[in-house]
Amino acid sequence: MKKALAVAAVASLAIVPAAGASPSKGPTLRSLQTQVKVLQKQVKALKKQTTLAENVAVAALAFGACSTAVTADTFQDTFTGVEGHFQHTGTYFGAQTPVSDYQTCSALQIVRAHNQSPPTTSVLAALLDLFKSSGSGAANQHFMHLPSQRGYLFGQLFVLAR
């Protein structure tokens, strides 16, 4: 019994200081406010990056759709020219129906030229001219300049290094 009391006394001495110790300090209000400010800055930067990424994606989709339609025009004009050049009965390629660009070329201010005879690549060159330098003093850089459409800021979306 004395032994049990001695063990209980030693155990209580070991437990009492642990219970009486001050609890570990958590974050203070000031440190939390600082963290919130840092996180707010990060959120603002991420929103800006997301907006830019969305604008680049929309511009890339518009460029791709217009490029596809203009390329189809060039092929179809070539087919029509081949048909007209050879004297034969019947047709090899049939009637050519224009491909819709869903107004992407007009959004990029590109005028499609369907039914050119002979076909040319001038419209394709106009698409590539979107990547030309605007002469705005950036000697070592080219800018992609696109008109603003439906709230997207297409002007100077990204920089292509030489």
PDB file of C-alpha atoms in Angstrom:
ATOM      1  CA  MET A   1       0.000   0.000   0.000  1.00  0.00           C
ATOM      2  CA  LYS A   2       2.839   2.350   0.837  1.00  0.00           C
ATOM      3  CA  LYS A   3       4.325   1.475  -2.484  1.00  0.00           C
ATOM      4  CA  ALA A   4       1.100   2.347  -4.303  1.00  0.00           C
ATOM      5  CA  LEU A   5       0.880   5.679  -2.491  1.00  0.00           C
ATOM      6  CA  ALA A   6       4.452   6.487  -3.415  1.00  0.00           C
ATOM      7  CA  VAL A   7       3.782   5.714  -7.099  1.00  0.00           C
ATOM      8  CA  ALA A   8       0.609   7.859  -7.025  1.00  0.00           C
ATOM      9  CA  ALA A   9       2.494  10.729  -5.395  1.00  0.00           C
ATOM     10  CA  VAL A  10       5.270  10.622  -7.998  1.00  0.00           C
ATOM     11  CA  ALA A  11       2.724  10.386 -10.812  1.00  0.00           C
ATOM     12  CA  SER A  12       0.762  13.358  -9.458  1.00  0.00           C
ATOM     13  CA  LEU A  13       3.962  15.419  -9.276  1.00  0.00           C
ATOM     14  CA  ALA A  14       4.651  14.589 -12.919  1.00  0.00           C
ATOM     15  CA  ILE A  15       1.103  15.476 -13.981  1.00  0.00           C
ATOM     16  CA  VAL A  16       0.684  18.732 -12.020  1.00  0.00           C
ATOM     17  CA  PRO A  17       3.482  20.695 -13.728  1.00  0.00           C
ATOM     18  CA  ALA A  18       2.230  19.578 -17.146  1.00  0.00           C
ATOM     19  CA  ALA A  19      -1.305  20.721 -16.352  1.00  0.00           C
ATOM     20  CA  GLY A  20      -0.086  23.981 -14.842  1.00  0.00           C
ATOM     21  CA  ALA A  21       2.103  24.864 -17.824  1.00  0.00           C
ATOM     22  CA  SER A  22       0.859  27.725 -19.941  1.00  0.00           C
ATOM     23  CA  PRO A  23      -0.863  26.637 -23.146  1.00  0.00           C
ATOM     24  CA  SER A  24       1.104  27.092 -26.362  1.00  0.00           C
ATOM     25  CA  LYS A  25       0.439  30.430 -27.951  1.00  0.00           C
ATOM     26  CA  GLY A  26      -1.588  30.382 -31.177  1.00  0.00           C
ATOM     27  CA  PRO A  27      -1.453  32.991 -33.909  1.00  0.00           C
ATOM     28  CA  THR A  28      -2.058  36.524 -32.827  1.00  0.00           C
ATOM     29  CA  LEU A  29      -4.575  38.873 -34.382  1.00  0.00           C
ATOM     30  CA  ARG A  30      -1.768  40.934 -35.897  1.00  0.00           C
ATOM     31  CA  SER A  31      -0.113  37.910 -37.534  1.00  0.00           C
ATOM     32  CA  LEU A  32      -3.472  36.768 -38.928  1.00  0.00           C
ATOM     33  CA  GLN A  33      -4.119  40.243 -40.357  1.00  0.00           C
ATOM     34  CA  THR A  34      -0.694  40.186 -42.016  1.00  0.00           C
ATOM     35  CA  GLN A  35      -1.403  36.769 -43.485  1.00  0.00           C
ATOM     36  CA  VAL A  36      -4.778  37.960 -44.804  1.00  0.00           C
ATOM     37  CA  LYS A  37      -3.134  40.960 -46.511  1.00  0.00           C
ATOM     38  CA  VAL A  38      -0.537  38.704 -48.149  1.00  0.00           C
ATOM     39  CA  LEU A  39      -3.247  36.295 -49.306  1.00  0.00           C
ATOM     40  CA  GLN A  40      -5.328  39.179 -50.694  1.00  0.00           C
ATOM     41  CA  LYS A  41      -2.347  40.317 -52.778  1.00  0.00           C
ATOM     42  CA  GLN A  42      -1.851  36.770 -54.048  1.00  0.00           C
ATOM     43  CA  VAL A  43      -5.537  36.462 -54.974  1.00  0.00           C
ATOM     44  CA  LYS A  44      -5.394  39.764 -56.862  1.00  0.00           C
ATOM     45  CA  ALA A  45      -2.313  38.616 -58.801  1.00  0.00           C
ATOM     46  CA  LEU A  46      -3.927  35.262 -59.590  1.00  0.00           C
ATOM     47  CA  LYS A  47      -7.109  36.962 -60.828  1.00  0.00           C
ATOM     48  CA  LYS A  48      -5.016  39.128 -63.137  1.00  0.00           C
ATOM     49  CA  GLN A  49      -3.162  36.072 -64.455  1.00  0.00           C
ATOM     50  CA  THR A  50      -6.439  34.203 -64.960  1.00  0.00           C
ATOM     51  CA  THR A  51      -7.929  37.100 -66.925  1.00  0.00           C
ATOM     52  CA  LEU A  52      -4.844  37.249 -69.121  1.00  0.00           C
ATOM     53  CA  ALA A  53      -4.949  33.480 -69.671  1.00  0.00           C
ATOM     54  CA  GLU A  54      -8.631  33.675 -70.649  1.00  0.00           C
ATOM     55  CA  ASN A  55      -7.914  36.503 -73.088  1.00  0.00           C
ATOM     56  CA  VAL A  56      -5.053  34.585 -74.679  1.00  0.00           C
ATOM     57  CA  ALA A  57      -7.240  31.469 -74.972  1.00  0.00           C
ATOM     58  CA  VAL A  58     -10.067  33.409 -76.641  1.00  0.00           C
ATOM     59  CA  ALA A  59      -7.627  35.096 -79.036  1.00  0.00           C
ATOM     60  CA  ALA A  60      -6.034  31.745 -79.889  1.00  0.00           C
ATOM     61  CA  LEU A  61      -9.425  30.163 -80.569  1.00  0.00           C
ATOM     62  CA  ALA A  62     -10.492  33.106 -82.738  1.00  0.00           C
ATOM     63  CA  PHE A  63      -7.206  33.021 -84.638  1.00  0.00           C
ATOM     64  CA  GLY A  64      -7.490  29.259 -85.173  1.00  0.00           C
ATOM     65  CA  ALA A  65     -11.092  29.431 -86.392  1.00  0.00           C
ATOM     66  CA  CYS A  66     -10.372  32.282 -88.790  1.00  0.00           C
ATOM     67  CA  SER A  67      -7.180  30.614 -90.000  1.00  0.00           C
ATOM     68  CA  THR A  68      -9.070  27.389 -90.708  1.00  0.00           C
ATOM     69  CA  ALA A  69     -11.807  29.181 -92.647  1.00  0.00           C
ATOM     70  CA  VAL A  70      -9.303  31.214 -94.686  1.00  0.00           C
ATOM     71  CA  THR A  71      -7.303  28.077 -95.478  1.00  0.00           C
ATOM     72  CA  ALA A  72     -10.510  26.342 -96.613  1.00  0.00           C
ATOM     73  CA  ASP A  73     -11.212  29.345 -98.878  1.00  0.00           C
ATOM     74  CA  THR A  74      -7.771  28.996-100.435  1.00  0.00           C
ATOM     75  CA  PHE A  75      -8.243  25.271-101.079  1.00  0.00           C
ATOM     76  CA  GLN A  76     -11.708  25.771-102.507  1.00  0.00           C
ATOM     77  CA  ASP A  77     -10.524  28.559-104.797  1.00  0.00           C
ATOM     78  CA  THR A  78      -7.759  26.250-106.001  1.00  0.00           C
ATOM     79  CA  PHE A  79     -10.279  23.462-106.673  1.00  0.00           C
ATOM     80  CA  THR A  80     -12.502  25.870-108.595  1.00  0.00           C
ATOM     81  CA  GLY A  81      -9.518  27.061-110.650  1.00  0.00           C
ATOM     82  CA  VAL A  82      -8.516  23.503-111.495  1.00  0.00           C
ATOM     83  CA  GLU A  83     -12.083  22.713-112.537  1.00  0.00           C
ATOM     84  CA  GLY A  84     -12.175  25.744-114.849  1.00  0.00           C
ATOM     85  CA  HIS A  85      -8.779  25.035-116.371  1.00  0.00           C
ATOM     86  CA  PHE A  86      -9.445  21.552-117.699  1.00  0.00           C
ATOM     87  CA  GLN A  87     -11.966  20.788-120.403  1.00  0.00           C
ATOM     88  CA  HIS A  88     -13.814  17.672-119.384  1.00  0.00           C
ATOM     89  CA  THR A  89     -17.279  16.399-118.826  1.00  0.00           C
ATOM     90  CA  GLY A  90     -18.488  16.405-115.256  1.00  0.00           C
ATOM     91  CA  THR A  91     -16.702  17.767-112.250  1.00  0.00           C
ATOM     92  CA  TYR A  92     -13.855  16.492-110.149  1.00  0.00           C
ATOM     93  CA  PHE A  93     -14.406  18.572-107.046  1.00  0.00           C
ATOM     94  CA  GLY A  94     -18.028  19.642-107.282  1.00  0.00           C
ATOM     95  CA  ALA A  95     -19.527  22.858-105.999  1.00  0.00           C
ATOM     96  CA  GLN A  96     -17.547  24.589-103.281  1.00  0.00           C
ATOM     97  CA  THR A  97     -19.455  25.795-100.227  1.00  0.00           C
ATOM     98  CA  PRO A  98     -17.809  28.454 -98.031  1.00  0.00           C
ATOM     99  CA  VAL A  99     -16.883  27.402 -94.505  1.00  0.00           C
ATOM    100  CA  SER A 100     -18.323  29.515 -91.685  1.00  0.00           C
ATOM    101  CA  ASP A 101     -15.820  31.292 -89.468  1.00  0.00           C
ATOM    102  CA  TYR A 102     -18.557  32.257 -86.957  1.00  0.00           C
ATOM    103  CA  GLN A 103     -17.535  35.936 -87.183  1.00  0.00           C
ATOM    104  CA  THR A 104     -14.020  35.267 -85.860  1.00  0.00           C
ATOM    105  CA  CYS A 105     -12.369  36.831 -88.899  1.00  0.00           C
ATOM    106  CA  SER A 106     -14.420  39.991 -88.523  1.00  0.00           C
ATOM    107  CA  ALA A 107     -13.551  40.089 -84.814  1.00  0.00           C
ATOM    108  CA  LEU A 108      -9.890  40.015 -85.867  1.00  0.00           C
ATOM    109  CA  GLN A 109     -10.613  42.571 -88.624  1.00  0.00           C
ATOM    110  CA  ILE A 110      -9.647  40.068 -91.339  1.00  0.00           C
ATOM    111  CA  VAL A 111     -11.620  40.292 -94.587  1.00  0.00           C
ATOM    112  CA  ARG A 112     -12.073  36.889 -96.175  1.00  0.00           C
ATOM    113  CA  ALA A 113     -11.639  36.720 -99.939  1.00  0.00           C
ATOM    114  CA  HIS A 114     -13.551  33.710-101.208  1.00  0.00           C
ATOM    115  CA  ASN A 115     -13.742  32.974-104.963  1.00  0.00           C
ATOM    116  CA  GLN A 116     -10.390  34.510-105.886  1.00  0.00           C
ATOM    117  CA  SER A 117      -9.164  33.625-109.332  1.00  0.00           C
ATOM    118  CA  PRO A 118      -6.310  32.891-109.215  1.00  0.00           C
ATOM    119  CA  PRO A 119      -6.222  32.100-105.506  1.00  0.00           C
ATOM    120  CA  THR A 120      -3.736  34.069-103.401  1.00  0.00           C
ATOM    121  CA  THR A 121      -2.367  33.885 -99.906  1.00  0.00           C
ATOM    122  CA  SER A 122      -2.995  37.562 -99.126  1.00  0.00           C
ATOM    123  CA  VAL A 123      -5.618  36.780 -96.472  1.00  0.00           C
ATOM    124  CA  LEU A 124      -3.274  34.277 -94.835  1.00  0.00           C
ATOM    125  CA  ALA A 125      -0.607  36.982 -94.838  1.00  0.00           C
ATOM    126  CA  ALA A 126      -3.079  39.378 -93.200  1.00  0.00           C
ATOM    127  CA  LEU A 127      -3.591  36.849 -90.415  1.00  0.00           C
ATOM    128  CA  LEU A 128       0.149  36.563 -89.876  1.00  0.00           C
ATOM    129  CA  ASP A 129       0.458  40.354 -89.914  1.00  0.00           C
ATOM    130  CA  LEU A 130      -1.323  40.333 -86.553  1.00  0.00           C
ATOM    131  CA  PHE A 131       2.080  39.337 -85.159  1.00  0.00           C
ATOM    132  CA  LYS A 132       3.918  42.273 -86.758  1.00  0.00           C
ATOM    133  CA  SER A 133       5.519  44.919 -84.623  1.00  0.00           C
ATOM    134  CA  SER A 134       3.400  48.037 -84.316  1.00  0.00           C
ATOM    135  CA  GLY A 135       6.443  50.285 -84.336  1.00  0.00           C
ATOM    136  CA  SER A 136       5.731  51.384 -80.772  1.00  0.00           C
ATOM    137  CA  GLY A 137       9.403  51.564 -79.902  1.00  0.00           C
ATOM    138  CA  ALA A 138       9.872  47.918 -78.995  1.00  0.00           C
ATOM    139  CA  ALA A 139      12.854  47.176 -81.223  1.00  0.00           C
ATOM    140  CA  ASN A 140      13.530  43.635 -80.008  1.00  0.00           C
ATOM    141  CA  GLN A 141       9.945  42.502 -79.546  1.00  0.00           C
ATOM    142  CA  HIS A 142       6.900  41.765 -81.656  1.00  0.00           C
ATOM    143  CA  PHE A 143       3.404  42.252 -80.313  1.00  0.00           C
ATOM    144  CA  MET A 144       0.206  40.512 -81.259  1.00  0.00           C
ATOM    145  CA  HIS A 145      -2.306  43.305 -81.730  1.00  0.00           C
ATOM    146  CA  LEU A 146      -5.938  42.305 -81.822  1.00  0.00           C
ATOM    147  CA  PRO A 147      -8.997  44.525 -81.643  1.00  0.00           C
ATOM    148  CA  SER A 148     -11.136  44.567 -78.521  1.00  0.00           C
ATOM    149  CA  GLN A 149     -14.255  42.401 -78.778  1.00  0.00           C
ATOM    150  CA  ARG A 150     -16.992  41.701 -76.238  1.00  0.00           C
ATOM    151  CA  GLY A 151     -15.112  42.951 -73.228  1.00  0.00           C
ATOM    152  CA  TYR A 152     -11.893  41.097 -73.894  1.00  0.00           C
ATOM    153  CA  LEU A 153      -8.792  43.198 -73.959  1.00  0.00           C
ATOM    154  CA  PHE A 154      -7.002  41.830 -76.993  1.00  0.00           C
ATOM    155  CA  GLY A 155      -4.425  44.606 -77.265  1.00  0.00           C
ATOM    156  CA  GLN A 156      -0.879  43.357 -76.750  1.00  0.00           C
ATOM    157  CA  LEU A 157      -1.820  39.974 -75.330  1.00  0.00           C
ATOM    158  CA  PHE A 158       1.626  38.546 -75.335  1.00  0.00           C
ATOM    159  CA  VAL A 159       5.142  39.268 -76.443  1.00  0.00           C
ATOM    160  CA  LEU A 160       7.024  37.071 -78.899  1.00  0.00           C
ATOM    161  CA  ALA A 161      10.783  37.325 -78.497  1.00  0.00           C
ATOM    162  CA  ARG A 162      12.843  37.367 -81.674  1.00  0.00           C
TER     163      ARG A 162
END
